[in-house]
Short mmCIF file of C-alpha atoms and ligand atoms in Angstrom, two decimals:
data_model
loop_
_atom_site.label_atom_id
_atom_site.label_comp_id
_atom_site.label_asym_id
_atom_site.label_seq_id
_atom_site.Cartn_x
_atom_site.Cartn_y
_atom_site.Cartn_z
CA MET A 1 94.57 103.35 103.97
CA LEU A 2 90.75 103.51 103.99
CA GLU A 3 90.79 104.01 100.25
CA LYS A 4 93.01 100.97 99.80
CA ILE A 5 90.67 98.85 101.91
CA LYS A 6 87.63 100.04 99.93
CA LYS A 7 89.35 99.43 96.60
CA THR A 8 90.23 95.86 97.60
CA ALA A 9 86.72 95.24 98.92
CA ASP A 10 85.19 96.63 95.70
CA PHE A 11 87.39 94.33 93.63
CA LEU A 12 86.19 91.35 95.66
CA LYS A 13 82.53 92.43 95.67
CA GLU A 14 82.56 92.43 91.88
CA ARG A 15 83.70 88.82 91.93
CA MET A 16 81.65 87.55 94.84
CA HIS A 17 78.32 85.87 94.18
CA THR A 18 77.60 85.17 97.84
CA GLN A 19 77.34 87.47 100.84
CA PRO A 20 79.16 85.70 103.68
CA GLY A 21 78.73 86.89 107.26
CA THR A 22 81.36 84.43 108.49
CA ALA A 23 85.09 84.42 107.86
CA ILE A 24 87.66 81.78 108.76
CA ILE A 25 91.41 82.16 108.94
CA LEU A 26 92.59 78.65 108.17
CA GLY A 27 95.63 78.63 110.40
CA THR A 28 97.64 75.63 111.44
CA GLY A 29 95.44 72.62 112.19
CA LEU A 30 92.56 73.76 110.05
CA GLY A 31 93.84 73.28 106.50
CA SER A 32 91.52 70.36 105.82
CA LEU A 33 88.43 72.40 106.63
CA ALA A 34 88.95 73.91 103.17
CA ASN A 35 88.07 70.49 101.67
CA GLU A 36 84.63 70.69 103.24
CA ILE A 37 83.69 73.96 101.61
CA THR A 38 81.13 73.39 98.85
CA GLU A 39 80.01 75.58 95.96
CA LYS A 40 83.53 76.89 96.11
CA TYR A 41 85.10 79.73 94.22
CA GLU A 42 88.58 81.00 94.89
CA ILE A 43 90.61 84.14 94.38
CA LYS A 44 94.39 84.00 94.66
CA TYR A 45 96.03 86.63 96.86
CA GLU A 46 98.30 87.74 94.05
CA GLU A 47 95.24 88.67 91.97
CA ILE A 48 93.79 90.88 94.72
CA PRO A 49 94.85 94.52 94.65
CA ASN A 50 96.73 95.63 97.79
CA PHE A 51 96.77 92.11 99.27
CA PRO A 52 100.08 90.93 100.68
CA VAL A 53 101.32 87.58 99.30
CA SER A 54 102.15 84.81 101.78
CA THR A 55 105.56 83.18 101.76
CA VAL A 56 105.69 80.48 104.43
CA GLU A 57 105.91 76.81 103.57
CA GLY A 58 102.59 75.07 104.08
CA HIS A 59 100.59 78.28 103.65
CA SER A 60 99.37 78.75 100.08
CA GLY A 61 97.57 82.02 99.60
CA LYS A 62 94.00 82.39 98.44
CA LEU A 63 90.54 83.44 99.51
CA ILE A 64 87.99 80.67 99.30
CA PHE A 65 84.30 81.48 99.13
CA GLY A 66 81.49 78.97 99.39
CA LYS A 67 79.33 77.10 101.86
CA LEU A 68 80.25 75.27 105.01
CA GLY A 69 77.12 73.33 105.88
CA ASN A 70 74.39 75.87 105.28
CA LYS A 71 76.51 78.93 105.98
CA ASP A 72 77.98 81.22 103.36
CA ILE A 73 81.57 81.71 104.37
CA MET A 74 84.83 83.20 103.22
CA ALA A 75 88.10 81.57 104.22
CA MET A 76 91.67 82.78 104.13
CA GLN A 77 94.02 79.99 103.20
CA GLY A 78 97.37 81.41 104.19
CA ARG A 79 97.85 84.23 106.65
CA PHE A 80 100.46 86.93 107.03
CA HIS A 81 102.85 86.71 109.94
CA TYR A 82 104.73 89.61 111.44
CA TYR A 83 107.92 87.52 111.51
CA GLU A 84 107.83 87.26 107.72
CA GLY A 85 108.53 90.96 107.60
CA TYR A 86 105.04 92.27 106.96
CA SER A 87 104.04 95.43 108.76
CA MET A 88 101.18 95.26 111.24
CA GLN A 89 99.05 97.08 108.65
CA GLU A 90 99.71 94.28 106.18
CA VAL A 91 99.16 91.49 108.71
CA THR A 92 95.73 92.87 109.57
CA PHE A 93 94.71 94.22 106.15
CA PRO A 94 92.53 91.20 105.29
CA VAL A 95 90.48 91.66 108.48
CA ARG A 96 89.76 95.27 107.55
CA VAL A 97 88.67 94.09 104.12
CA MET A 98 86.43 91.47 105.77
CA LYS A 99 84.65 94.22 107.70
CA GLU A 100 84.06 96.12 104.48
CA LEU A 101 82.61 92.94 102.95
CA GLY A 102 80.08 92.57 105.77
CA ILE A 103 81.73 89.89 107.89
CA LYS A 104 80.21 89.68 111.39
CA THR A 105 82.09 86.73 112.91
CA LEU A 106 85.68 85.56 112.54
CA PHE A 107 87.01 82.09 113.33
CA VAL A 108 90.76 81.63 113.72
CA SER A 109 93.12 78.79 114.47
CA ASN A 110 96.80 78.52 115.23
CA ALA A 111 99.53 76.36 116.69
CA SER A 112 101.17 77.16 119.98
CA GLY A 113 103.51 75.97 122.66
CA GLY A 114 101.79 75.05 125.91
CA THR A 115 103.06 76.78 129.04
CA ASN A 116 100.34 75.34 131.28
CA PRO A 117 101.75 72.24 133.04
CA ALA A 118 98.40 70.44 132.69
CA PHE A 119 98.58 70.53 128.89
CA GLU A 120 99.70 67.73 126.60
CA ILE A 121 100.95 67.78 123.04
CA GLY A 122 97.99 67.52 120.67
CA ASP A 123 95.53 69.20 123.06
CA LEU A 124 93.14 71.77 121.68
CA MET A 125 92.89 75.02 123.61
CA ILE A 126 89.89 77.28 123.16
CA ILE A 127 91.31 80.78 123.44
CA THR A 128 89.50 82.64 126.21
CA ASP A 129 91.72 85.73 126.15
CA HIS A 130 95.07 86.95 124.90
CA ILE A 131 98.14 88.92 125.84
CA ASN A 132 99.57 91.16 123.15
CA TYR A 133 103.34 90.76 123.33
CA PHE A 134 104.07 91.99 119.81
CA PRO A 135 106.50 94.90 119.66
CA GLU A 136 104.16 97.01 117.53
CA HIS A 137 100.42 97.63 117.85
CA PRO A 138 98.21 97.20 114.77
CA LEU A 139 96.10 100.22 115.75
CA ARG A 140 99.06 102.55 116.27
CA GLY A 141 98.69 105.71 114.22
CA LYS A 142 95.71 107.57 112.84
CA ASN A 143 92.41 106.04 113.93
CA LEU A 144 90.65 105.04 110.71
CA TYR A 145 87.24 104.23 112.18
CA GLY A 146 85.72 102.98 115.40
CA ASP A 147 87.01 103.87 118.84
CA ARG A 148 90.42 105.43 119.40
CA PHE A 149 90.72 103.37 122.58
CA PRO A 150 88.90 100.14 121.81
CA ASP A 151 87.45 97.99 124.55
CA MET A 152 89.02 94.51 124.79
CA SER A 153 87.04 93.11 127.72
CA GLU A 154 85.60 90.28 125.63
CA ALA A 155 88.06 89.87 122.77
CA TYR A 156 86.87 86.28 122.31
CA SER A 157 83.09 85.87 122.30
CA LYS A 158 81.91 84.19 125.50
CA GLU A 159 78.82 82.96 123.70
CA LEU A 160 80.91 81.21 121.04
CA ILE A 161 83.20 79.73 123.70
CA GLN A 162 80.17 78.25 125.49
CA LYS A 163 78.84 76.81 122.24
CA ALA A 164 82.24 75.32 121.41
CA LEU A 165 82.48 73.71 124.86
CA GLN A 166 79.03 72.21 124.35
CA ILE A 167 80.05 70.81 120.95
CA ALA A 168 83.27 69.35 122.36
CA LYS A 169 81.24 67.65 125.11
CA GLU A 170 78.73 66.23 122.65
CA LYS A 171 81.47 64.90 120.38
CA GLY A 172 83.62 63.57 123.20
CA ILE A 173 86.55 65.82 122.26
CA LYS A 174 88.86 66.88 125.07
CA VAL A 175 89.45 70.63 125.06
CA GLN A 176 91.45 72.94 127.24
CA GLN A 177 90.73 76.64 127.70
CA GLY A 178 93.28 79.34 128.21
CA VAL A 179 95.12 82.55 127.51
CA TYR A 180 97.23 82.86 124.36
CA VAL A 181 100.22 85.16 124.33
CA GLY A 182 101.22 86.40 120.87
CA THR A 183 104.90 87.05 120.22
CA GLN A 184 106.77 88.24 117.16
CA GLY A 185 108.85 85.06 116.69
CA PRO A 186 110.47 83.64 114.65
CA THR A 187 112.43 81.99 117.46
CA PHE A 188 110.64 79.52 119.65
CA GLU A 189 111.04 80.46 123.31
CA THR A 190 114.00 79.87 125.54
CA PRO A 191 113.09 77.99 128.73
CA ALA A 192 113.31 81.30 130.60
CA GLU A 193 110.88 82.93 128.16
CA TYR A 194 108.35 80.09 128.46
CA LYS A 195 108.59 80.52 132.23
CA LEU A 196 108.07 84.27 131.92
CA PHE A 197 104.93 83.76 129.83
CA ARG A 198 103.59 81.31 132.38
CA ILE A 199 104.16 83.84 135.14
CA PHE A 200 102.47 86.45 132.93
CA GLY A 201 99.34 84.30 133.01
CA ALA A 202 99.57 82.66 129.60
CA ASP A 203 98.64 79.04 128.94
CA ALA A 204 100.10 78.95 125.45
CA VAL A 205 102.41 81.01 123.26
CA GLY A 206 102.39 81.50 119.50
CA MET A 207 103.38 83.85 116.72
CA SER A 208 100.06 84.93 115.20
CA THR A 209 96.38 85.70 115.80
CA VAL A 210 96.64 88.58 118.29
CA PRO A 211 96.99 91.34 115.65
CA GLU A 212 94.03 90.06 113.62
CA VAL A 213 91.90 89.66 116.74
CA ILE A 214 92.68 93.20 117.90
CA VAL A 215 91.62 94.63 114.53
CA ALA A 216 88.51 92.44 114.43
CA ASN A 217 87.51 93.77 117.86
CA HIS A 218 88.21 97.31 116.75
CA CYS A 219 85.75 96.91 113.90
CA LYS A 220 83.22 94.97 116.01
CA ILE A 221 83.67 91.58 114.40
CA LYS A 222 83.01 88.77 116.91
CA VAL A 223 85.89 86.33 117.33
CA PHE A 224 86.35 82.68 118.16
CA GLY A 225 89.86 81.20 118.33
CA ILE A 226 91.29 77.78 118.91
CA SER A 227 94.88 76.67 119.28
CA VAL A 228 96.53 73.29 118.92
CA ILE A 229 99.29 72.66 121.45
CA THR A 230 102.18 71.33 119.37
CA ASP A 231 104.98 71.42 121.95
CA LEU A 232 105.43 72.10 125.63
CA GLY A 233 107.17 75.05 127.23
CA VAL A 234 106.93 73.54 130.67
CA GLU A 235 109.95 73.14 132.93
CA GLY A 236 111.21 69.57 132.80
CA LYS A 237 109.33 68.86 129.55
CA ILE A 238 111.12 71.23 127.20
CA VAL A 239 112.83 69.51 124.29
CA GLU A 240 114.21 70.77 121.00
CA VAL A 241 111.36 71.86 118.72
CA SER A 242 111.21 72.37 114.97
CA HIS A 243 108.65 73.64 112.47
CA GLU A 244 108.27 70.08 111.15
CA GLU A 245 107.35 68.73 114.58
CA VAL A 246 104.87 71.55 115.05
CA GLN A 247 103.34 70.63 111.70
CA ILE A 248 103.14 66.91 112.57
CA ALA A 249 101.45 67.54 115.94
CA ALA A 250 99.04 69.99 114.31
CA ASP A 251 98.14 67.57 111.52
CA ALA A 252 97.37 64.87 114.09
CA ALA A 253 94.95 67.20 115.89
CA GLN A 254 93.36 68.37 112.67
CA PRO A 255 90.26 66.10 112.68
CA LYS A 256 89.25 67.24 116.21
CA MET A 257 89.82 70.89 115.38
CA THR A 258 87.88 70.57 112.12
CA THR A 259 84.91 68.93 113.84
CA ILE A 260 84.60 71.68 116.43
CA MET A 261 84.95 74.49 113.91
CA ARG A 262 82.53 72.98 111.39
CA GLU A 263 79.85 72.44 114.02
CA LEU A 264 80.38 75.80 115.66
CA ILE A 265 80.19 77.70 112.38
CA ASN A 266 76.93 75.95 111.58
CA ARG A 267 75.41 76.77 114.96
CA ALA A 268 76.85 80.27 115.35
N1 HPA B 1 106.30 79.06 120.64
C1 HPA B 1 105.87 79.95 119.76
N2 HPA B 1 105.13 79.64 118.71
C2 HPA B 1 104.79 78.36 118.54
C3 HPA B 1 105.21 77.38 119.42
C4 HPA B 1 106.02 77.74 120.53
O1 HPA B 1 106.43 76.92 121.35
N3 HPA B 1 104.72 76.20 118.98
C5 HPA B 1 104.01 76.47 117.86
N4 HPA B 1 104.05 77.79 117.59
#
């Protein structure tokens, strides 16, 4: 595994002419941030040795390098979801490669269903913490590096959360804060499951992010995450939900999400 990671990182290093310290996983709601990257150069996932290839509609797969404002960054356009059939090793492989490339801070976005009754569709939720409800742990097995029992007391950087809140205030963007529970999907939740997650202490539920954030913490990469609430898993407000509707709600929230991320990356 370590050898695979190194080989992939070496392949990328040969092609990289910048040294980014910042990585972004362009999840749902953040696609248009890619348009703001300047001095861009791209490498398709299928060209990268050992890289999984993404399959889901609306997620094309490539690494984008360049500048966002004054910051050298690398961005993943297209991520790997457990529900697609990838192993946890595959889902988190890019984060391990990021570490090898010298990434210090990771920014992630996603879409989720709100379980907090105060939330509305289209709200942004800064992720303050998570609950790992995936059936398999990405760090199960031989410990490759770092701690065998990694600390998770500040999985999402408090400093970055404070900065993001400040930015939202300055820009007049309403943001919520809360706990994200990550599930394997691909089903959306039954009403009973939404209720369970609420009782668990979650404010939103989605099908990604948690594995990557665990691995980032394991290799001491700082994390900031933001979620767009695309539907509500709140008793009395639950209606039929589809991928298309999730996409539409996420697209509508995209400008707000992009503003916060762009500013935060520049100030981080
Ligand atoms: N549940 C799980 N994942 C999601 C949801 C949801 O309600 N909405 C968007 N992603």
